[in-house]
Short mmCIF file of C-alpha atoms and ligand atoms in Angstrom, two decimals:
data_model
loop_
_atom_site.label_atom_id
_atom_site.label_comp_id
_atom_site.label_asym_id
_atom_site.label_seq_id
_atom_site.Cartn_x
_atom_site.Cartn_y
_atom_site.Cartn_z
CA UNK A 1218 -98.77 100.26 64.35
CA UNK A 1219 -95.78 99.20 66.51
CA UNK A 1220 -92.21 100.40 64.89
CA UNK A 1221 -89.65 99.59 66.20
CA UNK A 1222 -85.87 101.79 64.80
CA UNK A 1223 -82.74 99.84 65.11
CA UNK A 1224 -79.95 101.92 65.59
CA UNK A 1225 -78.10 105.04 67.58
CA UNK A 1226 -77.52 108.12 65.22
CA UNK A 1227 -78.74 110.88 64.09
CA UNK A 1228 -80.28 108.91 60.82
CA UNK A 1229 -82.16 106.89 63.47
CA UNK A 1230 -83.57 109.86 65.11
CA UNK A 1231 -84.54 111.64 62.16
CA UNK A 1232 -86.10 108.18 61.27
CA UNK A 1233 -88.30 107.83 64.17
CA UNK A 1234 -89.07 111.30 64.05
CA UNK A 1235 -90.66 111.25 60.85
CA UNK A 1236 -92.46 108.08 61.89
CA UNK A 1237 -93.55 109.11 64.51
CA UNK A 1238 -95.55 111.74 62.45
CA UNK A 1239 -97.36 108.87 60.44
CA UNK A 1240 -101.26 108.89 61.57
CA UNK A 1241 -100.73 104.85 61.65
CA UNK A 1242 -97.90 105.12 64.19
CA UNK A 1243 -99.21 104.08 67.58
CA UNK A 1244 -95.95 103.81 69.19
CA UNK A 1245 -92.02 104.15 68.41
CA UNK A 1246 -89.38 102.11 69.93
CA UNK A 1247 -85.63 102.58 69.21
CA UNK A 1248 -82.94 100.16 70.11
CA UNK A 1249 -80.35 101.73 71.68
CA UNK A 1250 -81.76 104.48 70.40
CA UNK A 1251 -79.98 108.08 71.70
CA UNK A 1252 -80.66 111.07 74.11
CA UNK A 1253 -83.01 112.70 71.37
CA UNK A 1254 -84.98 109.40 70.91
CA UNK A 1255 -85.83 108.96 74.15
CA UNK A 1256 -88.29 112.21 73.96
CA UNK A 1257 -90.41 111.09 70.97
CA UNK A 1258 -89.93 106.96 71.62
CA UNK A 1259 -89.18 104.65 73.95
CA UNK A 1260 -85.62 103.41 73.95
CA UNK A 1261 -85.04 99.87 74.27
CA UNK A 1262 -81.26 99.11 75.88
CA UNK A 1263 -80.63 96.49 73.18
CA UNK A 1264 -77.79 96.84 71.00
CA UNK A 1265 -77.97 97.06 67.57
CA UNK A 1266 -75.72 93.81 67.29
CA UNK A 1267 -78.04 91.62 69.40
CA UNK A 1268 -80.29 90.00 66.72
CA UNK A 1269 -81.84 87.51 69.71
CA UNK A 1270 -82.68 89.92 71.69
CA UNK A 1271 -83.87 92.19 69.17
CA UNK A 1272 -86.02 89.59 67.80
CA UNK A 1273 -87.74 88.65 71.35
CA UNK A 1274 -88.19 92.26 71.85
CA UNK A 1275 -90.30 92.52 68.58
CA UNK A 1276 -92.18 89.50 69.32
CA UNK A 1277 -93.00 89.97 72.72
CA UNK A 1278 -93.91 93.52 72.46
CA UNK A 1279 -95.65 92.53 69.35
CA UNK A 1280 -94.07 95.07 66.85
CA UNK A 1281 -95.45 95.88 63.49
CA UNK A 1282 -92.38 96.82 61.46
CA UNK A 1283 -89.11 97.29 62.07
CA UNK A 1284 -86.74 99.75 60.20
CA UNK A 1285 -83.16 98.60 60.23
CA UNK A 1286 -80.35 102.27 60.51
CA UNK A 1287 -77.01 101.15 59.84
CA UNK A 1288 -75.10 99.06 57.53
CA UNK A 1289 -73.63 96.54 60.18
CA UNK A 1290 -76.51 94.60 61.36
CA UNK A 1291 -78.12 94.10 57.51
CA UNK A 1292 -75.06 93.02 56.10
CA UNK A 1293 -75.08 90.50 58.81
CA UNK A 1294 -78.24 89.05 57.91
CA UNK A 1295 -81.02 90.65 60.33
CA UNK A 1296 -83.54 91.06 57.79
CA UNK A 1297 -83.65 87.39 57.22
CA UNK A 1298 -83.95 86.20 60.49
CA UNK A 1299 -86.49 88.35 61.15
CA UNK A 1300 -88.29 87.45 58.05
CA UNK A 1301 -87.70 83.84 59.43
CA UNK A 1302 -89.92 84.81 62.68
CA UNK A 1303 -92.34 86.21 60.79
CA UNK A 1304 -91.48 90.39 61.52
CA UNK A 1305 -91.61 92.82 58.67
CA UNK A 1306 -88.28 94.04 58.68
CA UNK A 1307 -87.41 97.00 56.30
CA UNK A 1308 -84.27 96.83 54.66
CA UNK A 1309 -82.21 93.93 52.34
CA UNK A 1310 -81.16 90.59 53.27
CA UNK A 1311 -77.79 89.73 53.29
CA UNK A 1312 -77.71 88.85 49.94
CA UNK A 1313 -78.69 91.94 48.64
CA UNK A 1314 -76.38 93.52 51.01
CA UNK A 1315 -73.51 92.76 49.39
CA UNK A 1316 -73.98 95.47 47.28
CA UNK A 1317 -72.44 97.64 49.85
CA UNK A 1318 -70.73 95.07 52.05
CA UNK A 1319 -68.69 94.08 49.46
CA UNK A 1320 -67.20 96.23 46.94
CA UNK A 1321 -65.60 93.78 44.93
CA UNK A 1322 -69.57 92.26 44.48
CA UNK A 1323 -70.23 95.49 43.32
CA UNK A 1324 -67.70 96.22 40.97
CA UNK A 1325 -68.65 92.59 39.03
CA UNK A 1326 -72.20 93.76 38.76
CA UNK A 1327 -71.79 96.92 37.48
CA UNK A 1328 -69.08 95.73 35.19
CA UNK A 1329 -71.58 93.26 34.07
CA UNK A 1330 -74.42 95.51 33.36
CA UNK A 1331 -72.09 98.42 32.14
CA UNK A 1332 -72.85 100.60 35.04
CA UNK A 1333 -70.41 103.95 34.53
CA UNK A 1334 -68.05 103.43 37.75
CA UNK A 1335 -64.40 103.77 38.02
CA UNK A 1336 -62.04 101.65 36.23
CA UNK A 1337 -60.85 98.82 38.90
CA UNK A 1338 -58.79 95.74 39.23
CA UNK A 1339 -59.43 93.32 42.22
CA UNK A 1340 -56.87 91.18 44.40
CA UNK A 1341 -57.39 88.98 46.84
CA UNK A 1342 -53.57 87.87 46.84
CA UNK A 1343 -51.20 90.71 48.22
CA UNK A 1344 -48.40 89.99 46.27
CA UNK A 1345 -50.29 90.63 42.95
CA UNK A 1346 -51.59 93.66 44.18
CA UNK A 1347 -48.04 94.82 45.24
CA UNK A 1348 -47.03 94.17 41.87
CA UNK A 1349 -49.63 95.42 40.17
CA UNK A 1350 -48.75 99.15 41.92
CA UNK A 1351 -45.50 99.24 40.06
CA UNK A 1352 -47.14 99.61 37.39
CA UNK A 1353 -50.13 101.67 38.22
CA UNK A 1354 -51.11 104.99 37.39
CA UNK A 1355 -51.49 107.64 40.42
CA UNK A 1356 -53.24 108.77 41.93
CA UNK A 1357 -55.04 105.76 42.67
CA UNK A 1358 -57.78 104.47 45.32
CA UNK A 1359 -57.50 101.50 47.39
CA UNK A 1360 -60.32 100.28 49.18
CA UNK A 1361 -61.00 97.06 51.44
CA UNK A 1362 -63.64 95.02 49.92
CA UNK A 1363 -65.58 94.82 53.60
CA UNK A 1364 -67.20 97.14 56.12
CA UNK A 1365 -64.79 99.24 57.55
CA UNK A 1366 -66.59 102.02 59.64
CA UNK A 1367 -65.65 104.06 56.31
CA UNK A 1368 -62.07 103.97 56.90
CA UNK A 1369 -61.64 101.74 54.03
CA UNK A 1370 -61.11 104.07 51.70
CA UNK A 1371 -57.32 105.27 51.07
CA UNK A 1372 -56.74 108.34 48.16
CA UNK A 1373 -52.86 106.85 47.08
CA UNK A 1374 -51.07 110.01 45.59
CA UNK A 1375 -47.76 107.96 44.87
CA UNK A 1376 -46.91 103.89 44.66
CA UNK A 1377 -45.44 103.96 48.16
CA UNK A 1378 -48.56 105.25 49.74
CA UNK A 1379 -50.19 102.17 48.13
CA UNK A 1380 -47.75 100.18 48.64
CA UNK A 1381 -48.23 100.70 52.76
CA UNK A 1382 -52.27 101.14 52.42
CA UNK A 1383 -52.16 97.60 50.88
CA UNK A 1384 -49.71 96.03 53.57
CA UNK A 1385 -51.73 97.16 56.49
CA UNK A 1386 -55.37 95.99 54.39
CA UNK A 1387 -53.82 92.30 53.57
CA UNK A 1388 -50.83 91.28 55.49
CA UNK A 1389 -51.88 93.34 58.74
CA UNK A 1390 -55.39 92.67 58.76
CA UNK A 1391 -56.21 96.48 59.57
CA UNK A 1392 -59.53 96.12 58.98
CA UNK A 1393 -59.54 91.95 59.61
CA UNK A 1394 -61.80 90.31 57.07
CA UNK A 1395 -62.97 92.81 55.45
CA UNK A 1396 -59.55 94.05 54.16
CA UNK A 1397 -58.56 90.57 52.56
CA UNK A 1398 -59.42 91.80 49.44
CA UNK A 1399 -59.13 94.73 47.61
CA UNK A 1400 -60.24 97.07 45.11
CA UNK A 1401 -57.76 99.58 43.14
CA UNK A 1402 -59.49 101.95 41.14
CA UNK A 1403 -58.83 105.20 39.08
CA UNK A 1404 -59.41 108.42 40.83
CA UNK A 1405 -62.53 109.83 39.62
CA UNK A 1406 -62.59 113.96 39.84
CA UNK A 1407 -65.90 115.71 40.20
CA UNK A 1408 -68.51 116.79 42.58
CA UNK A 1409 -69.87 114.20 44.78
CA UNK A 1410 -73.70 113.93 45.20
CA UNK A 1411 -75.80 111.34 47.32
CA UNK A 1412 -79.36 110.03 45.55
CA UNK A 1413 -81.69 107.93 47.82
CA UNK A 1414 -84.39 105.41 46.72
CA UNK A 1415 -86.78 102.93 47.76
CA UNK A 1416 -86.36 99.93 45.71
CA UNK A 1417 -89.02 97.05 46.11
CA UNK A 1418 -87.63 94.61 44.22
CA UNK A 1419 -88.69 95.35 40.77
CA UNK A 1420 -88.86 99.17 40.85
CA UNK A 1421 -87.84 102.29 43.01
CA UNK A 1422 -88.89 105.57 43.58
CA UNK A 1423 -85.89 108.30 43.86
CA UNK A 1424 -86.02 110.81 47.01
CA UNK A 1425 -84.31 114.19 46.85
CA UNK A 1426 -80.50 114.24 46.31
CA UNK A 1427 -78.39 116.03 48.62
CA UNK A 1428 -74.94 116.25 49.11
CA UNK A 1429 -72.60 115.72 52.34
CA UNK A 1430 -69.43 117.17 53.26
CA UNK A 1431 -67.33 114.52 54.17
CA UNK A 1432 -64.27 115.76 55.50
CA UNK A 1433 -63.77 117.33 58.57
CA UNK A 1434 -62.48 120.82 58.79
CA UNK A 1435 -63.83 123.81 56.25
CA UNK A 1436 -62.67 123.89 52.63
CA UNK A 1437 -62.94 119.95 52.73
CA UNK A 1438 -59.27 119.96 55.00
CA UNK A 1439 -58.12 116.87 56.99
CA UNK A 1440 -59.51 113.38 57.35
CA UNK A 1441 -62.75 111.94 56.25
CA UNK A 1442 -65.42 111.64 58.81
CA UNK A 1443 -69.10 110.06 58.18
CA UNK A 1444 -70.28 113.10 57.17
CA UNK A 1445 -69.99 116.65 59.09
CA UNK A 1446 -72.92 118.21 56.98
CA UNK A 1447 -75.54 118.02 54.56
CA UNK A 1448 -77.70 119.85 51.94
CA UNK A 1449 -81.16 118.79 50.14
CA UNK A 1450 -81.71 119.29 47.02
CA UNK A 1451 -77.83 119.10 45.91
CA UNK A 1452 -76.77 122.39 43.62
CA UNK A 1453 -74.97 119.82 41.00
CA UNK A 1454 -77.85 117.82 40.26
CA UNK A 1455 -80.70 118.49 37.71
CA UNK A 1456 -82.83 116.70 35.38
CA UNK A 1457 -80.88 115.93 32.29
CA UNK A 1458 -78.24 114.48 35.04
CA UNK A 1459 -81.39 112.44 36.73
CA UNK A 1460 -82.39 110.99 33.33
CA UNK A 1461 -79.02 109.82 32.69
CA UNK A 1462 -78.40 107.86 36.26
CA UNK A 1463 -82.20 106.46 35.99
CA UNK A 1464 -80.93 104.97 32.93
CA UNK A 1465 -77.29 104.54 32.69
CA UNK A 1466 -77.28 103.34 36.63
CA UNK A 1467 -80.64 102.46 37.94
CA UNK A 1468 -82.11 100.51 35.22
CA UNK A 1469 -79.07 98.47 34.77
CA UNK A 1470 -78.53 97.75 38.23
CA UNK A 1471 -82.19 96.33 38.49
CA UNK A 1472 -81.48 94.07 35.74
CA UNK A 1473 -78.27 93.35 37.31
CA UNK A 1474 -79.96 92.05 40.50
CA UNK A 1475 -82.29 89.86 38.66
CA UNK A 1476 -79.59 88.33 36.92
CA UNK A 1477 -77.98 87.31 40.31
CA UNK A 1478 -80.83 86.28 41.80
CA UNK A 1479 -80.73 88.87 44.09
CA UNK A 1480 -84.27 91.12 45.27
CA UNK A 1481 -83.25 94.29 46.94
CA UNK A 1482 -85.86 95.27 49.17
CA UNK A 1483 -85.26 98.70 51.17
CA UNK A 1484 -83.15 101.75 50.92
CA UNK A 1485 -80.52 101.76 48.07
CA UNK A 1486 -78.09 104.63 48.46
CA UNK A 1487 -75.73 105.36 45.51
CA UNK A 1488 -72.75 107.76 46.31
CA UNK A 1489 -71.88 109.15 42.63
CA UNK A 1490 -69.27 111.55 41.28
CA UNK A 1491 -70.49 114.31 38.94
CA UNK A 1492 -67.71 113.94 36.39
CA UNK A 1493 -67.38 116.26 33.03
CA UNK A 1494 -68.45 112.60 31.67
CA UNK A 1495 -71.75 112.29 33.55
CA UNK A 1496 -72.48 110.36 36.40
CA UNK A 1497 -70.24 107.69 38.21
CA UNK A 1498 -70.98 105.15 40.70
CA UNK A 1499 -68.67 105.74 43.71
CA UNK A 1500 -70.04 103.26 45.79
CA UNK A 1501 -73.58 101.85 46.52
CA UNK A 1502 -74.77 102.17 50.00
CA UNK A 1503 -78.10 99.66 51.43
CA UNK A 1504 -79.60 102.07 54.13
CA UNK A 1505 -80.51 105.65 54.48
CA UNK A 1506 -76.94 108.13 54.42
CA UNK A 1507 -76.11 110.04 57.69
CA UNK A 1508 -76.05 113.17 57.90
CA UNK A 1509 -78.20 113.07 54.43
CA UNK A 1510 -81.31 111.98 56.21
CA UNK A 1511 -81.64 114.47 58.55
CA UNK A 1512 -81.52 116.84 55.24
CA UNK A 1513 -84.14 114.87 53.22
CA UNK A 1514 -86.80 113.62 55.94
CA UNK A 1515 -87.70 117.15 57.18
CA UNK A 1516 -88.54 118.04 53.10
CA UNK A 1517 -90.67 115.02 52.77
CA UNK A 1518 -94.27 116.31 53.15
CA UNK A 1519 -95.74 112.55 52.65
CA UNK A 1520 -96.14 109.67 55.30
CA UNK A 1521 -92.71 107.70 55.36
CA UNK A 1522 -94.31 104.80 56.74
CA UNK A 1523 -96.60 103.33 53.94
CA UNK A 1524 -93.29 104.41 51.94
CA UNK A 1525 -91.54 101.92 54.05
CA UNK A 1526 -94.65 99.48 53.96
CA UNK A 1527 -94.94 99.11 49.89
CA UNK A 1528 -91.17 99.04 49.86
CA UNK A 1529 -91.39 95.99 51.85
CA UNK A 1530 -94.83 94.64 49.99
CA UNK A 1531 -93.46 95.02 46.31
CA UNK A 1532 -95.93 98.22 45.86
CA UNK A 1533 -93.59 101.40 45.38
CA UNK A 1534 -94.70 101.88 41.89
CA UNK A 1535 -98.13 102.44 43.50
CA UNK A 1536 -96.47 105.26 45.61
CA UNK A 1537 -95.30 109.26 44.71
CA UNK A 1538 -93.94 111.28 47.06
CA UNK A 1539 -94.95 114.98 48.12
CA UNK A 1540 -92.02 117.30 48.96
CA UNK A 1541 -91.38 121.07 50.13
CA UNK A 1542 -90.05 122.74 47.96
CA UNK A 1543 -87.70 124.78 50.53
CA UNK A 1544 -83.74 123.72 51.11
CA UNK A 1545 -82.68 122.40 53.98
CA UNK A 1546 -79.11 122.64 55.52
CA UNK A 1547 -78.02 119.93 57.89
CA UNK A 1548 -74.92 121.24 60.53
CA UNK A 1549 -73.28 118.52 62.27
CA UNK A 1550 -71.74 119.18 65.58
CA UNK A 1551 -68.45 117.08 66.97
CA UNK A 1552 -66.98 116.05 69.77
CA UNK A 1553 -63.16 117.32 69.80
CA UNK A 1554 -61.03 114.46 68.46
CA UNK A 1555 -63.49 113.06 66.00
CA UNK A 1556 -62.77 111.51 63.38
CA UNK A 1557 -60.25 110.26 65.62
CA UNK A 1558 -61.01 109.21 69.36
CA UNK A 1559 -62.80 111.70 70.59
CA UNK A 1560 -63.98 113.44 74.41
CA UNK A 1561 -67.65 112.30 76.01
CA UNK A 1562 -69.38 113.14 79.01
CA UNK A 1563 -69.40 116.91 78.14
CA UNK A 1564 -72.41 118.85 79.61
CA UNK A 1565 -74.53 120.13 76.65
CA UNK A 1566 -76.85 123.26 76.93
CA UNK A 1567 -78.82 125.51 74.70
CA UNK A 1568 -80.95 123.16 72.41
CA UNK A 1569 -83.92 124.62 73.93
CA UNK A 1570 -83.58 128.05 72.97
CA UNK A 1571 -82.20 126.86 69.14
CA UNK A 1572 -84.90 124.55 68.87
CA UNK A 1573 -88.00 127.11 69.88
CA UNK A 1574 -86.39 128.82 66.24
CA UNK A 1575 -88.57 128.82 63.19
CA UNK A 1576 -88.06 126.10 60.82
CA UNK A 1577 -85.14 123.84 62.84
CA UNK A 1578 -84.77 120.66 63.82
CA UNK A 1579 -82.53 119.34 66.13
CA UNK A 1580 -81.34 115.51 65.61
CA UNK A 1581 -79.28 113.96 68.12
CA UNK A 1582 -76.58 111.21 67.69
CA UNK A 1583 -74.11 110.38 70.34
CA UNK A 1584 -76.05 111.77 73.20
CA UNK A 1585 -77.27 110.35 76.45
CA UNK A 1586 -79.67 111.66 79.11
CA UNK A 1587 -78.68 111.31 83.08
CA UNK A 1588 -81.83 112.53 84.91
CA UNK A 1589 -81.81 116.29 83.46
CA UNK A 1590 -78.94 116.30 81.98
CA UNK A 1591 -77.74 115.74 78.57
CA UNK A 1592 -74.13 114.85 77.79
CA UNK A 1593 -71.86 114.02 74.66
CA UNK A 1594 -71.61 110.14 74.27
CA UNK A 1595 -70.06 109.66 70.50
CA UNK A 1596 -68.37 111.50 68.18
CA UNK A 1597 -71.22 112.86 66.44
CA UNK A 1598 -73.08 114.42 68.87
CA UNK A 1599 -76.27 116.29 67.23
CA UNK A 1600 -77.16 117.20 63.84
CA UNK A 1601 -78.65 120.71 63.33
CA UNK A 1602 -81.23 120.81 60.21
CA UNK A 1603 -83.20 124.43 58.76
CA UNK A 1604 -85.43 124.79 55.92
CA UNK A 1605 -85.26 128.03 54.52
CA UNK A 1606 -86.59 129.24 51.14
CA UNK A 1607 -83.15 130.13 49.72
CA UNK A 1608 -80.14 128.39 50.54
CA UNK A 1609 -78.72 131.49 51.88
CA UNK A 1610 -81.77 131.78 54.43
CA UNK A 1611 -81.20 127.54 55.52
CA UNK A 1612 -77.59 128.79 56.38
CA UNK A 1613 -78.52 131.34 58.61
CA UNK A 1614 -81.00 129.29 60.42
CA UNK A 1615 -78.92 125.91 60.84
CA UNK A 1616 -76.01 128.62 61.62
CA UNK A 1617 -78.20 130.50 64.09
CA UNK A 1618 -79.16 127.87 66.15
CA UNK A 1619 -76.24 126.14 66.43
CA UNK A 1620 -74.93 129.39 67.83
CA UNK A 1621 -76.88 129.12 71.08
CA UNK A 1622 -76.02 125.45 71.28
CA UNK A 1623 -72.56 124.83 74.26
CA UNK A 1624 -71.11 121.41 75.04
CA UNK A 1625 -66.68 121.71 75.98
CA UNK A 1626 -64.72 121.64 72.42
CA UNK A 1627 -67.51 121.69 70.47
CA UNK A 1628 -66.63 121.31 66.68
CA UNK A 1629 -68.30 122.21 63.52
CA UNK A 1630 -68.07 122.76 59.93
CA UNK A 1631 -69.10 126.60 59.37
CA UNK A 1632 -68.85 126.38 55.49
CA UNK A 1633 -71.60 123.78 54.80
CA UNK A 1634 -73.51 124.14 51.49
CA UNK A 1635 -71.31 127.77 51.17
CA UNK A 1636 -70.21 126.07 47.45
CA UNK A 1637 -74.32 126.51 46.63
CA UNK A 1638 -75.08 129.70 47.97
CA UNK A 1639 -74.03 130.96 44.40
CA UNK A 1640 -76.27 128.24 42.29
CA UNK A 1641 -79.51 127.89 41.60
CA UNK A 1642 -80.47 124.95 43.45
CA UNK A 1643 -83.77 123.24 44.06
CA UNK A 1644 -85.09 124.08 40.46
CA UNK A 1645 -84.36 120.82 38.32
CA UNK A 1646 -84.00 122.29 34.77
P1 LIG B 2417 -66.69 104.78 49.16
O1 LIG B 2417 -66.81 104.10 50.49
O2 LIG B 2417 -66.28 103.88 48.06
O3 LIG B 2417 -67.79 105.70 48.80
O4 LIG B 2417 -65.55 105.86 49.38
C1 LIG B 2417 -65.66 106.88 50.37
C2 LIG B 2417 -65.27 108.22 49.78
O5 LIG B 2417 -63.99 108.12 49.16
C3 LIG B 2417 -66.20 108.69 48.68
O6 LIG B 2417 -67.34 109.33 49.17
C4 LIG B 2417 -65.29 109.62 47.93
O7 LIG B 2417 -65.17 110.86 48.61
C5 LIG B 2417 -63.95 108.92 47.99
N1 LIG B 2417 -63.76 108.04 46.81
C6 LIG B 2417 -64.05 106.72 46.72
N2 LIG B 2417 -63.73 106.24 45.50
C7 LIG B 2417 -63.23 107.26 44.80
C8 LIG B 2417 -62.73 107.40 43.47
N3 LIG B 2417 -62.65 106.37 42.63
N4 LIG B 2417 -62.32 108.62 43.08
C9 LIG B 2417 -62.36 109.67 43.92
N5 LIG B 2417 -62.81 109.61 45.19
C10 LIG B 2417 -63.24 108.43 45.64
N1 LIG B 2418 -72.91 110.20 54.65
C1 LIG B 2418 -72.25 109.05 54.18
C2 LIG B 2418 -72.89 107.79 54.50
O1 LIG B 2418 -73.94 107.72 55.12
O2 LIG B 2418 -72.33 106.76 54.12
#
């Protein structure tokens, strides 16, 4: 088969990587694809915004399947008009998108099926919102209803902080149509853990959890970034808490998109607090999380691709998935300003000599190849994965070789999955 990845990151690597391992897969391109993609596929210099030319590209090279990476091009509709050329295209339409694309969508439905989430009020007039924060109870969260490169999210600790978060989203048009509307919602305090699973339309099948560390210096300090780290399995999840979200949150939320005529076809992603209460919905994302991807993938021992295939065909109730038992830490390394704007162009050595290590994997994200060299091009720049059979012994590895990787201001995380070395993770009780 012909697959072709849409997409940049290090999610899109690890994608194609695992694909690429599929005894079906006769040839990978990515489009843009990244400096690591361009060793195990061939990247195509489309972006992932240009639906024409992505669609010509499928036809003419006569691709098999496509797997859609990021959020942006489903919740504008590339599924469908794919479907409408006749190219199996994995992920939702835009209707099921909404889901993530719009939080105020998701609020209704879960409200209407009961889903455990945070207590919210929507606005899509400023002054009621305004008023409303008078009288609200802090903190408080205020989030733009849209896509918003997951800078949509504002922790309030006081009324004034609102107050401005809630100017900028509706009067200002920060984020432009995506902050129109808003969400204001209790803060919910917990552990955060990321669940991933292949729904089909009438049923799903759950992957590993894992947990990310979103902000980006150690001890969870300073601003939230897309994710600086990951771990797979996560050390707060186990089975009584899996029971509980298959049927407090999944269940429900199936019956939910029945009810509004919605099928979700692809990867459904819900971020969830661990709260003394049980588990509560955070958000629901429609596509595989970055950095937890490049966690999960290397633990999967079974094909991906007819995972992706009776996704798409209605069959993942047909479908069980093998995994390694080991842990695997994910290390992301930055480019100096990220989250913020952030340096490129910087020379980066030494992924030879950490890759030739046991048990890593190296993903890239924003990096380019010139000839022989490799430079920085985003703010991400590579994700560094290890299995190891303790968490302890995944630590040392990811740690390891991201000590003989060098690109200028280089920086990383160094307490990722330290809050698990203590608990007895990977054994579901
Ligand atoms: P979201 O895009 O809704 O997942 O929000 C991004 C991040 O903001 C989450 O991963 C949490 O870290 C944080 N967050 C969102 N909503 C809440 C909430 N109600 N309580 C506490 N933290 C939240
Ligand atoms: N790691 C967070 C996300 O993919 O949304």
């Amino acid at each position: 088969m012909k697959i072709l990845v849409i997409g940049s990151g290090g999610r899109e690597h690890a994608l194609a990587w695992k694909l690429r391992q599929s005894s079906h897969a006769e040839k990978i391109f990515c489009a843009p694809g990244n400096g690591g993609t361009s060793e195990i596929a061939e990247n195509v210099a489309i972006p992932a915004s240009d639906f024409g030319a992505l669609v010509r590209f499928a036809k003419e090279n006569h691709v098999d399947l496509t797997a859609v990476g990021p959020d942006d091009p489903l919740a504008a509709g590339i599924v469908d008009l794919f479907a409408g050329e006749k190219l199996r295209a994995f992920g939702p339409t835009k209707s099921a998108a909404r889901i993530e694309a719009s939080k105020i969508f998701a609020k209704e439905l879960m409200r209407a099926q009961k889903i455990p989430t945070a207590d919210a009020r929507t606005f899509s007039n400023s002054a009621e919102a305004l008023c409303y924060c008078e009288q609200a109870k802090f903190p408080a969260v205020i989030k733009a209803d849209g896509l918003a490169l997951g800078k949509g999210v504002i922790v309030a600790a006081d009324a004034a902080t609102a107050t401005s978060a809630i100017d900028e989203m509706m009067n200002q048009g920060r984020f432009g149509e995506a902050g129109r509307r808003v969400v204001i919602e209790e803060l919910l305090r917990g552990t955060e853990c990321s669940l991933h699973a292949l729904v089909d339309g009438n049923n799903y099948l759950l992957l590993e959890s894992a947990r990310d560390h979103k902000r980006a210096l150690d001890g969870d300090q300073g601003p939230n970034t897309g994710g600086m780290g990951a771990f797979s399995p996560a050390d707060n999840w186990n089975s009584k808490l899996q029971a509980r979200f298959e049927t407090e949150i999944m269940q429900p939320l199936l019956r939910g998109f029945v009810q509004e005529g919605v099928k979700f076809r692809g990867l459904l992603y819900p971020g969830l607090m661990i709260t003394s209460e049980g588990p509560r919905v955070l958000e629901f994302n429609c596509r595989f999380g970055d950095p937890e991807t490049q966690a999960i993938l290397p633990r999967m021992k079974s094909d991906l691709l007819p995972l992706l295939e009776a996704t798409i065909d209605g069959k993942i109730d047909q479908c069980t998935i093998e995994w390694d038992e080991r842990v695997a830490v994910t290390v992301v390394l930055a480019s100096a300003g990220y989250p913020g704007k952030y340096e490129t162009g910087k020379s980066i050595s030494g992924l030879g000599d950490a890759a030739k290590l046991e048990d890593v994997q190296i993903f890239h994200a924003g990096t380019k190849r010139g000839g022989d060299e490799l430079t920085t091009a985003g703010g991400r720049v590579l994700a560094v994965t290890a299995l190891g059979a303790t968490i302890e012994a995944a630590r040392a590895r990811a740690y390891e070789a991201v000590s003989h990787i060098h690109f200028e201001n280089c920086h990383f995380r160094r307490d990722i999955a330290l809050s698990a070395v203590t608990a007895n993770i990977g054994k579901l009780s």
